[in-house]
Short mmCIF file of C-alpha atoms and ligand atoms in Angstrom, two decimals:
data_model
loop_
_atom_site.label_atom_id
_atom_site.label_comp_id
_atom_site.label_asym_id
_atom_site.label_seq_id
_atom_site.Cartn_x
_atom_site.Cartn_y
_atom_site.Cartn_z
CA MET A 1 -22.04 -1.34 26.91
CA SER A 2 -24.62 -3.67 28.34
CA SER A 3 -25.48 -6.36 25.83
CA GLY A 4 -28.43 -7.69 27.80
CA PRO A 5 -31.94 -8.08 26.42
CA GLY A 6 -32.58 -4.33 26.43
CA ALA A 7 -29.53 -3.27 24.41
CA SER A 8 -30.50 -1.55 21.20
CA VAL A 9 -28.56 0.38 18.53
CA ASP A 10 -29.03 1.59 14.98
CA VAL A 11 -26.12 -0.34 13.48
CA VAL A 12 -24.12 -3.37 14.63
CA ILE A 13 -20.80 -3.87 12.89
CA VAL A 14 -19.42 -7.40 13.16
CA GLY A 15 -15.62 -7.17 13.17
CA GLY A 16 -13.43 -4.35 14.42
CA GLY A 17 -10.60 -4.46 11.86
CA ALA A 18 -9.82 -1.62 9.45
CA ILE A 19 -13.07 -2.09 7.55
CA GLY A 20 -15.39 -2.29 10.55
CA MET A 21 -13.71 0.68 12.21
CA ALA A 22 -13.85 2.74 9.01
CA VAL A 23 -17.59 2.06 8.73
CA ALA A 24 -18.08 3.10 12.36
CA TYR A 25 -16.02 6.27 11.85
CA ALA A 26 -18.01 7.26 8.76
CA LEU A 27 -21.36 6.60 10.44
CA LYS A 28 -20.47 8.74 13.46
CA THR A 29 -18.96 11.59 11.47
CA MET A 30 -21.92 11.70 9.07
CA SER A 31 -24.54 11.33 11.78
CA GLY A 32 -23.41 12.00 15.33
CA GLY A 33 -26.68 10.68 16.75
CA CYS A 34 -26.38 7.29 15.06
CA ARG A 35 -25.98 4.59 17.71
CA VAL A 36 -23.22 2.27 16.52
CA ALA A 37 -21.81 -0.85 18.14
CA VAL A 38 -18.70 -2.61 16.86
CA VAL A 39 -18.49 -6.19 18.09
CA GLU A 40 -14.91 -7.46 18.04
CA ARG A 41 -14.08 -10.77 19.67
CA ASP A 42 -10.35 -10.08 20.00
CA PRO A 43 -9.27 -6.48 20.68
CA ALA A 44 -5.66 -7.75 20.67
CA TYR A 45 -6.18 -8.61 16.97
CA ALA A 46 -3.93 -11.67 17.26
CA LEU A 47 -5.15 -13.22 13.99
CA ALA A 48 -6.90 -10.32 12.26
CA SER A 49 -5.66 -9.39 8.81
CA THR A 50 -5.27 -5.66 9.34
CA PRO A 51 -2.18 -5.68 11.60
CA ARG A 52 -0.58 -8.33 9.37
CA ALA A 53 -0.93 -6.30 6.20
CA SER A 54 2.01 -4.93 4.32
CA GLY A 55 0.54 -1.44 4.51
CA GLY A 56 0.70 -0.59 0.82
CA VAL A 57 -1.68 2.02 -0.60
CA ARG A 58 -1.83 2.51 -4.36
CA ARG A 59 -3.98 3.87 -7.12
CA LEU A 60 -2.61 1.47 -9.75
CA PHE A 61 -5.68 -0.58 -10.55
CA ALA A 62 -7.50 -1.54 -13.74
CA LEU A 63 -11.09 -1.00 -12.65
CA PRO A 64 -12.48 2.53 -12.26
CA GLU A 65 -14.10 1.53 -8.97
CA ASN A 66 -10.80 0.41 -7.43
CA ILE A 67 -9.02 3.54 -8.64
CA ALA A 68 -11.86 5.62 -7.19
CA LEU A 69 -11.70 3.77 -3.86
CA SER A 70 -7.96 4.52 -3.71
CA ASN A 71 -8.37 8.12 -4.83
CA ALA A 72 -10.88 8.65 -2.04
CA SER A 73 -9.01 6.66 0.64
CA ILE A 74 -5.33 7.55 0.31
CA PRO A 75 -5.79 11.28 1.05
CA VAL A 76 -7.69 10.23 4.19
CA TYR A 77 -4.65 8.24 5.34
CA GLU A 78 -2.44 11.20 4.53
CA SER A 79 -4.61 13.31 6.83
CA PHE A 80 -4.85 10.64 9.54
CA PRO A 81 -2.70 12.50 12.10
CA GLU A 82 -5.24 15.34 12.19
CA LEU A 83 -8.42 13.39 11.39
CA MET A 84 -7.81 10.77 14.07
CA ALA A 85 -6.51 13.19 16.71
CA VAL A 86 -8.11 12.71 20.11
CA ASP A 87 -7.84 15.38 22.81
CA GLY A 88 -5.34 17.22 20.66
CA GLN A 89 -3.10 14.17 20.40
CA LYS A 90 -2.30 13.40 16.77
CA ALA A 91 -2.21 9.87 15.35
CA ASP A 92 1.09 8.83 13.79
CA ILE A 93 0.71 6.06 11.20
CA SER A 94 4.14 6.58 9.58
CA PHE A 95 2.57 7.32 6.22
CA ARG A 96 5.31 7.34 3.61
CA LYS A 97 4.76 8.58 0.07
CA GLY A 98 7.43 6.26 -1.31
CA GLY A 99 5.66 5.52 -4.60
CA TYR A 100 4.55 2.29 -6.30
CA LEU A 101 6.21 0.63 -9.25
CA PHE A 102 4.71 -2.04 -11.54
CA ILE A 103 7.17 -3.69 -13.92
CA VAL A 104 6.25 -6.03 -16.79
CA PRO A 105 7.84 -8.11 -19.55
CA ALA A 106 6.74 -7.72 -23.21
CA ALA A 107 3.65 -9.89 -22.71
CA GLY A 108 2.30 -7.46 -20.12
CA VAL A 109 2.82 -4.19 -21.99
CA ALA A 110 -0.57 -3.85 -23.72
CA ASN A 111 -2.38 -4.43 -20.47
CA LEU A 112 -0.15 -2.08 -18.50
CA ARG A 113 -0.64 0.59 -21.15
CA ARG A 114 -4.45 0.24 -21.05
CA ASN A 115 -4.43 0.51 -17.28
CA TYR A 116 -2.04 3.46 -17.39
CA GLU A 117 -4.38 5.36 -19.75
CA LEU A 118 -7.32 4.67 -17.44
CA GLN A 119 -5.36 5.72 -14.36
CA ARG A 120 -4.35 8.97 -16.05
CA LYS A 121 -7.97 9.58 -16.99
CA HIS A 122 -8.84 9.23 -13.32
CA GLY A 123 -6.25 11.79 -12.29
CA VAL A 124 -3.56 9.43 -11.05
CA ASN A 125 -0.06 10.90 -11.04
CA VAL A 126 1.70 8.06 -12.86
CA ASP A 127 4.75 7.91 -15.13
CA TRP A 128 5.23 5.52 -18.03
CA LEU A 129 8.80 4.20 -18.12
CA GLU A 130 10.64 2.29 -20.85
CA PRO A 131 13.50 0.05 -19.60
CA GLU A 132 16.16 2.72 -20.14
CA ALA A 133 14.29 5.30 -18.09
CA LEU A 134 13.48 2.66 -15.49
CA LYS A 135 17.18 1.82 -15.15
CA ALA A 136 18.04 5.51 -14.84
CA ARG A 137 15.53 5.87 -12.00
CA PHE A 138 16.51 2.63 -10.22
CA PRO A 139 20.10 1.85 -11.25
CA SER A 140 20.40 -1.40 -9.26
CA MET A 141 17.44 -3.01 -10.98
CA ILE A 142 18.00 -5.72 -13.59
CA VAL A 143 15.76 -4.71 -16.48
CA ASP A 144 16.89 -7.02 -19.30
CA ASP A 145 13.67 -9.06 -19.23
CA LEU A 146 11.40 -6.01 -18.82
CA ALA A 147 9.55 -4.03 -21.47
CA ALA A 148 7.82 -1.30 -19.47
CA ALA A 149 6.90 0.03 -16.05
CA VAL A 150 4.56 2.49 -14.38
CA HIS A 151 5.59 4.52 -11.37
CA SER A 152 3.05 6.37 -9.22
CA ARG A 153 4.91 8.70 -6.92
CA ASP A 154 1.98 9.74 -4.73
CA ASP A 155 1.28 6.19 -3.54
CA GLY A 156 3.14 4.52 -0.69
CA TRP A 157 2.65 2.70 2.58
CA MET A 158 1.99 3.09 6.30
CA ASP A 159 1.92 1.18 9.55
CA PRO A 160 -1.33 -0.87 9.51
CA TYR A 161 -1.40 -1.54 13.25
CA ALA A 162 -0.96 2.14 14.04
CA ALA A 163 -3.76 2.99 11.61
CA LEU A 164 -6.08 0.47 13.26
CA MET A 165 -5.29 1.72 16.75
CA ALA A 166 -5.84 5.31 15.63
CA LEU A 167 -9.27 4.40 14.25
CA ARG A 168 -10.18 2.50 17.38
CA ARG A 169 -9.25 5.36 19.64
CA LYS A 170 -11.10 7.85 17.46
CA VAL A 171 -14.36 5.91 17.13
CA ARG A 172 -14.41 5.37 20.87
CA ALA A 173 -14.00 9.11 21.37
CA LEU A 174 -16.85 9.69 18.90
CA GLY A 175 -19.17 7.56 21.02
CA VAL A 176 -19.09 4.24 19.19
CA MET A 177 -19.73 1.31 21.54
CA LEU A 178 -16.85 -1.14 21.38
CA VAL A 179 -18.15 -4.51 22.48
CA GLN A 180 -15.63 -7.22 23.23
CA ASP A 181 -17.53 -10.35 22.30
CA GLU A 182 -18.24 -12.69 19.43
CA VAL A 183 -21.40 -12.64 17.33
CA VAL A 184 -22.58 -16.24 17.26
CA ALA A 185 -26.05 -15.85 15.74
CA ILE A 186 -28.09 -13.26 13.88
CA ASP A 187 -31.84 -13.14 14.24
CA ARG A 188 -33.53 -12.79 10.86
CA PRO A 189 -37.17 -13.74 11.33
CA ALA A 190 -38.21 -12.78 7.78
CA THR A 191 -36.50 -10.48 5.31
CA LEU A 192 -34.81 -8.21 7.85
CA VAL A 193 -32.23 -8.79 10.58
CA ARG A 194 -33.42 -7.77 14.05
CA SER A 195 -30.64 -8.58 16.51
CA VAL A 196 -27.32 -10.28 17.03
CA THR A 197 -26.58 -12.84 19.71
CA LEU A 198 -23.29 -12.69 21.55
CA LYS A 199 -21.17 -15.56 22.79
CA ALA A 200 -21.19 -14.20 26.32
CA GLY A 201 -24.95 -14.66 26.32
CA GLY A 202 -26.50 -11.26 25.61
CA SER A 203 -27.96 -9.85 22.46
CA ILE A 204 -28.18 -6.45 20.76
CA LYS A 205 -31.26 -5.28 18.89
CA THR A 206 -30.42 -3.38 15.73
CA ASP A 207 -31.81 -1.83 12.55
CA ALA A 208 -28.83 -2.89 10.45
CA VAL A 209 -25.91 -5.33 10.56
CA VAL A 210 -22.62 -4.86 8.68
CA ASN A 211 -20.55 -7.94 8.03
CA ALA A 212 -16.99 -6.62 8.30
CA ALA A 213 -15.49 -9.86 9.55
CA GLY A 214 -12.81 -10.10 6.84
CA ALA A 215 -11.62 -13.66 6.30
CA TRP A 216 -14.35 -14.80 8.72
CA SER A 217 -17.12 -13.06 6.76
CA PRO A 218 -18.44 -16.33 5.26
CA VAL A 219 -19.03 -17.60 8.81
CA VAL A 220 -20.99 -14.46 9.68
CA SER A 221 -22.96 -14.55 6.42
CA ALA A 222 -23.86 -18.18 7.10
CA MET A 223 -25.64 -16.95 10.25
CA VAL A 224 -28.29 -15.41 7.96
CA SER A 225 -28.08 -18.29 5.45
CA GLN A 226 -26.20 -16.16 2.95
CA SER A 227 -23.60 -18.01 0.92
CA ILE A 228 -20.70 -15.86 -0.29
CA PRO A 229 -17.70 -16.80 -2.45
CA ILE A 230 -15.18 -15.41 0.07
CA THR A 231 -12.55 -17.78 1.48
CA PRO A 232 -9.55 -17.42 3.80
CA LEU A 233 -6.32 -17.40 1.78
CA ARG A 234 -3.04 -17.61 3.66
CA ARG A 235 -0.29 -15.22 2.66
CA PHE A 236 3.17 -14.73 4.13
CA GLU A 237 4.70 -11.33 4.86
CA HIS A 238 8.49 -11.54 5.28
CA TYR A 239 10.86 -9.04 6.78
CA PHE A 240 14.29 -9.37 5.21
CA GLU A 241 17.55 -7.48 5.18
CA CYS A 242 20.29 -7.12 2.66
CA GLU A 243 23.96 -6.42 3.36
CA GLN A 244 24.65 -4.26 0.34
CA PRO A 245 22.83 -0.97 -0.05
CA ILE A 246 20.21 -0.37 -2.74
CA GLU A 247 18.97 3.06 -3.76
CA PRO A 248 15.65 4.12 -2.14
CA LEU A 249 12.96 1.91 -3.63
CA PRO A 250 9.23 2.37 -4.00
CA TYR A 251 6.75 -0.45 -3.35
CA VAL A 252 7.84 -2.78 -6.15
CA LYS A 253 5.34 -5.09 -7.85
CA ASP A 254 7.42 -7.44 -9.94
CA VAL A 255 6.45 -10.17 -12.40
CA ASN A 256 5.18 -13.42 -10.82
CA ARG A 257 3.54 -11.52 -7.95
CA LEU A 258 6.68 -10.54 -6.03
CA ALA A 259 5.76 -7.44 -4.01
CA PHE A 260 7.96 -5.64 -1.49
CA ARG A 261 8.85 -2.27 -0.04
CA PRO A 262 11.44 -0.71 2.23
CA GLU A 263 10.86 -1.21 5.96
CA GLY A 264 13.26 0.05 8.60
CA LYS A 265 16.75 -1.27 7.89
CA GLY A 266 15.36 -3.82 5.44
CA TYR A 267 12.33 -4.73 3.39
CA SER A 268 8.86 -6.16 3.89
CA GLY A 269 7.03 -8.22 1.29
CA GLY A 270 6.26 -11.57 -0.22
CA VAL A 271 4.90 -13.59 -3.10
CA PRO A 272 1.19 -14.34 -2.59
CA THR A 273 -0.18 -17.32 -4.48
CA LEU A 274 -3.75 -18.23 -5.36
CA ALA A 275 -2.66 -21.89 -5.46
CA GLU A 276 -2.69 -21.88 -1.65
CA PRO A 277 -5.36 -24.23 -0.20
CA ARG A 278 -8.12 -22.19 1.44
CA GLY A 279 -8.51 -22.34 5.22
CA TYR A 280 -7.79 -20.74 8.59
CA ASN A 281 -4.16 -21.73 8.50
CA PHE A 282 -1.57 -19.52 10.21
CA GLU A 283 1.33 -21.95 10.08
CA VAL A 284 4.53 -20.49 8.66
CA ASP A 285 6.34 -22.45 5.96
CA HIS A 286 9.91 -21.32 6.55
CA ALA A 287 11.13 -22.84 3.27
CA TYR A 288 8.84 -20.52 1.26
CA PHE A 289 11.16 -17.54 1.48
CA ASP A 290 14.22 -19.49 0.30
CA ASP A 291 12.35 -21.42 -2.37
CA VAL A 292 10.14 -18.71 -3.85
CA VAL A 293 10.79 -15.20 -2.58
CA TRP A 294 14.57 -15.05 -2.45
CA PRO A 295 15.16 -16.26 -6.07
CA ALA A 296 12.68 -13.65 -7.32
CA LEU A 297 14.41 -10.89 -5.33
CA ALA A 298 17.89 -11.91 -6.49
CA ARG A 299 16.68 -12.08 -10.07
CA ARG A 300 15.72 -8.38 -9.90
CA PHE A 301 18.43 -6.85 -7.67
CA PRO A 302 21.91 -8.44 -7.44
CA GLN A 303 22.24 -7.13 -3.87
CA PHE A 304 19.61 -9.66 -2.77
CA GLU A 305 21.99 -12.53 -3.62
CA ARG A 306 22.98 -12.07 0.00
CA THR A 307 19.84 -11.52 2.01
CA ARG A 308 18.47 -12.83 5.25
CA CYS A 309 14.84 -13.37 6.18
CA ARG A 310 14.50 -12.19 9.78
CA ASN A 311 10.81 -12.75 10.33
CA THR A 312 7.76 -14.27 8.62
CA LEU A 313 4.13 -13.75 9.57
CA ALA A 314 1.19 -15.64 8.10
CA GLY A 315 -2.03 -13.69 7.59
CA LEU A 316 -5.26 -14.21 5.72
CA TYR A 317 -6.69 -12.51 2.66
CA ASP A 318 -10.49 -12.37 2.56
CA GLN A 319 -10.27 -13.69 -0.98
CA ASN A 320 -13.28 -13.33 -3.23
CA ASP A 321 -12.92 -16.44 -5.36
CA LEU A 322 -15.44 -15.14 -7.88
CA ASP A 323 -13.38 -12.17 -9.09
CA GLY A 324 -10.85 -10.94 -6.51
CA ASN A 325 -12.87 -7.82 -5.70
CA PRO A 326 -14.81 -6.74 -2.63
CA ILE A 327 -18.54 -7.04 -2.13
CA ILE A 328 -19.80 -3.69 -0.87
CA GLY A 329 -23.47 -3.13 -0.13
CA PRO A 330 -26.70 -4.68 1.09
CA TRP A 331 -27.91 -8.22 0.45
CA GLU A 332 -30.28 -7.04 -2.25
CA ASN A 333 -33.65 -8.73 -2.72
CA ALA A 334 -33.15 -10.95 0.29
CA CYS A 335 -32.26 -9.06 3.45
CA GLU A 336 -31.85 -5.37 2.74
CA ASN A 337 -30.52 -4.38 6.17
CA PHE A 338 -27.67 -6.90 6.12
CA TYR A 339 -24.62 -5.25 4.54
CA LEU A 340 -21.40 -6.78 3.27
CA ALA A 341 -18.04 -5.04 3.33
CA ALA A 342 -15.74 -7.97 2.67
CA GLY A 343 -13.82 -9.88 0.02
CA PHE A 344 -11.08 -7.27 -0.41
CA SER A 345 -8.62 -9.93 -1.62
CA GLY A 346 -5.50 -8.12 -0.45
CA HIS A 347 -6.64 -4.48 -0.79
CA GLY A 348 -8.82 -3.89 2.24
CA LEU A 349 -6.55 -1.61 4.16
CA MET A 350 -6.01 0.81 1.31
CA HIS A 351 -9.74 0.89 0.52
CA ALA A 352 -11.09 1.02 4.05
CA PRO A 353 -11.82 4.77 4.39
CA ALA A 354 -13.87 5.01 1.17
CA THR A 355 -15.59 1.70 1.86
CA GLY A 356 -16.58 2.93 5.29
CA ARG A 357 -18.01 6.06 3.77
CA ALA A 358 -19.92 4.09 1.10
CA ILE A 359 -21.52 1.73 3.63
CA ALA A 360 -22.42 4.65 5.89
CA GLU A 361 -24.07 6.45 2.97
CA LEU A 362 -26.02 3.33 2.05
CA ILE A 363 -27.27 2.92 5.62
CA LEU A 364 -28.01 6.56 6.32
CA ARG A 365 -29.05 7.79 2.87
CA ARG A 366 -29.98 4.59 1.00
CA ARG A 367 -27.47 5.22 -1.80
CA VAL A 368 -23.75 5.78 -2.33
CA GLU A 369 -23.36 9.46 -3.07
CA THR A 370 -19.63 9.98 -3.30
CA LEU A 371 -18.66 7.02 -5.52
CA ASP A 372 -20.47 4.75 -7.93
CA LEU A 373 -19.84 1.29 -6.52
CA THR A 374 -22.89 -0.38 -8.06
CA ARG A 375 -20.75 -2.91 -9.91
CA LEU A 376 -19.06 -3.98 -6.67
CA GLY A 377 -22.43 -4.77 -5.08
CA TRP A 378 -24.22 -8.03 -4.38
CA ARG A 379 -25.92 -8.31 -7.78
CA ARG A 380 -22.87 -9.68 -9.59
CA ILE A 381 -22.58 -12.40 -6.94
CA ALA A 382 -26.25 -13.34 -7.29
CA ASP A 383 -25.89 -13.36 -11.09
CA ASN A 384 -22.55 -15.20 -10.96
CA MET A 385 -21.04 -12.47 -13.15
CA PRO A 386 -17.40 -11.88 -12.17
CA TYR A 387 -16.06 -8.32 -12.39
CA PRO A 388 -12.30 -8.89 -12.14
CA GLU A 389 -9.27 -6.64 -12.36
CA GLN A 390 -7.48 -7.11 -15.69
CA GLY A 391 -3.94 -8.22 -15.21
CA ILE A 392 -3.19 -6.41 -11.98
CA LEU A 393 -2.65 -8.67 -9.01
C1 FAD B 1 0.19 -10.62 4.48
C2 FAD B 1 -0.86 -9.62 4.08
C3 FAD B 1 -0.47 -8.47 3.43
C4 FAD B 1 -1.44 -7.52 3.06
N1 FAD B 1 -1.04 -6.36 2.48
C5 FAD B 1 -1.95 -5.39 2.19
C6 FAD B 1 -1.55 -4.14 1.67
O1 FAD B 1 -0.37 -3.90 1.45
N2 FAD B 1 -2.51 -3.20 1.42
C7 FAD B 1 -3.84 -3.45 1.66
O2 FAD B 1 -4.66 -2.58 1.40
N3 FAD B 1 -4.25 -4.63 2.16
C8 FAD B 1 -3.34 -5.61 2.43
N4 FAD B 1 -3.75 -6.81 2.95
C9 FAD B 1 -5.19 -7.06 3.07
C10 FAD B 1 -5.73 -6.38 4.31
O3 FAD B 1 -5.01 -6.80 5.43
C11 FAD B 1 -7.20 -6.76 4.47
O4 FAD B 1 -7.90 -6.60 3.26
C12 FAD B 1 -7.86 -5.88 5.54
O5 FAD B 1 -7.07 -5.82 6.68
C13 FAD B 1 -9.22 -6.41 5.86
O6 FAD B 1 -9.71 -5.72 6.99
P1 FAD B 1 -10.97 -6.28 7.75
O7 FAD B 1 -11.30 -5.29 8.78
O8 FAD B 1 -11.99 -6.67 6.74
O9 FAD B 1 -10.46 -7.67 8.37
P2 FAD B 1 -9.71 -7.98 9.76
O10 FAD B 1 -8.63 -7.01 10.03
O11 FAD B 1 -9.34 -9.43 9.71
O12 FAD B 1 -10.83 -7.74 10.83
C14 FAD B 1 -11.92 -8.62 10.95
C15 FAD B 1 -12.20 -8.77 12.42
O13 FAD B 1 -13.42 -9.47 12.59
C16 FAD B 1 -13.34 -10.15 13.82
N5 FAD B 1 -14.41 -11.15 13.81
C17 FAD B 1 -14.58 -12.16 12.94
N6 FAD B 1 -15.70 -12.83 13.22
C18 FAD B 1 -16.26 -12.24 14.28
C19 FAD B 1 -17.44 -12.48 15.02
N7 FAD B 1 -18.28 -13.48 14.71
N8 FAD B 1 -17.72 -11.68 16.07
C20 FAD B 1 -16.88 -10.65 16.41
N9 FAD B 1 -15.74 -10.38 15.74
C21 FAD B 1 -15.44 -11.17 14.67
C22 FAD B 1 -11.94 -10.70 13.82
O14 FAD B 1 -11.51 -10.99 15.15
C23 FAD B 1 -11.15 -9.57 13.17
O15 FAD B 1 -10.52 -8.75 14.13
C24 FAD B 1 -2.82 -7.77 3.32
C25 FAD B 1 -3.19 -8.94 3.96
C26 FAD B 1 -2.22 -9.86 4.35
C27 FAD B 1 -2.66 -11.11 5.05
#
């Protein structure tokens, strides 16, 4: 697309990761005539969060909004091969319904139980397991310190890079303009944005801008003088193998934030920590696996006494330091055509399809019709009123 002075669209999306692409997909499928441009500075996605994600998709949350986002998004991923097909060629994202398992010691039982009741109320297929039943289901697991677990068999994981490429191919086929450039300024003469300026020198006039820049969303928001509590939080994803076999495992969420799942001949996972200093830091600390991850693995499965970390990648969470939840919606009472879809704090991939739909509904129809996401909007940020998950990391 030409991005010279004459270029004009209905919506500019800043950032072409899972979130930006999901917004573009929803806009084009809801309104074929909508002129959409996605501006992505690096189509190789060298540092973007989406390809570095673990790929987990789960409905095990404590807030109705997060459960609803998962309930609406996971079936979309299950149907990706057909939905994202282009010219009859299906998209393979290796979706695997391997299940999710949360395990807790006695101190976590009341909270797990409350969440379990809520999840059941929202139609989640989830089992409550006491330690004996847990051991029967996963015989290799050490359960002596555990008091309960929940196991959701319909959840699982997929290949994040394949999902992103499928979206990219599909939105291009739908007529979305994919602009390889960087947004360096946003023109906001009064209470509305009018255009974005590109690093290469051109600009694009627009009726709406969506900030889908993930961990870089605070930089984009600063272009319209909006201050948001989102910061880049480094997190390692390790690929490790184990010599002795373990029975097929789901995506395990252990105490102390250990999270991992089967991947190929081994496993993929890590131990994210909020104590990490914020910043655009992609350096890998190779001692982290041995010092933190390995002891936690060996504590839970004796087979991991002998394990080897084969690869570690550092990626960024777009961490919302106010409450660990996304900000989805317009910048109310300030700049109504500037939309945020950021702050997913480790859950953006699994919530991308429903988020895309919600933003598209807001832009095209002025309200979210399919889900009630009011409490994930801008207002709580303006009011400094956190709306956090309870006890689920
Ligand atoms: C190690 C790790 C494991 C994770 N595991 C999971 C998981 O299991 N499940 C899950 O749901 N989520 C997981 N996440 C979180 C998930 O990766 C993110 O929430 C999600 O990918 C966010 O997507 P995004 O499109 O907002 O961001 P990104 O994928 O980072 O895309 C943002 C894009 O914006 C572009 N950009 C930024 N600024 C500009 C600009 N000014 N102009 C043009 N382009 C710009 C960037 O180049 C980038 O490509 C994980 C994250 C990490 C780091």
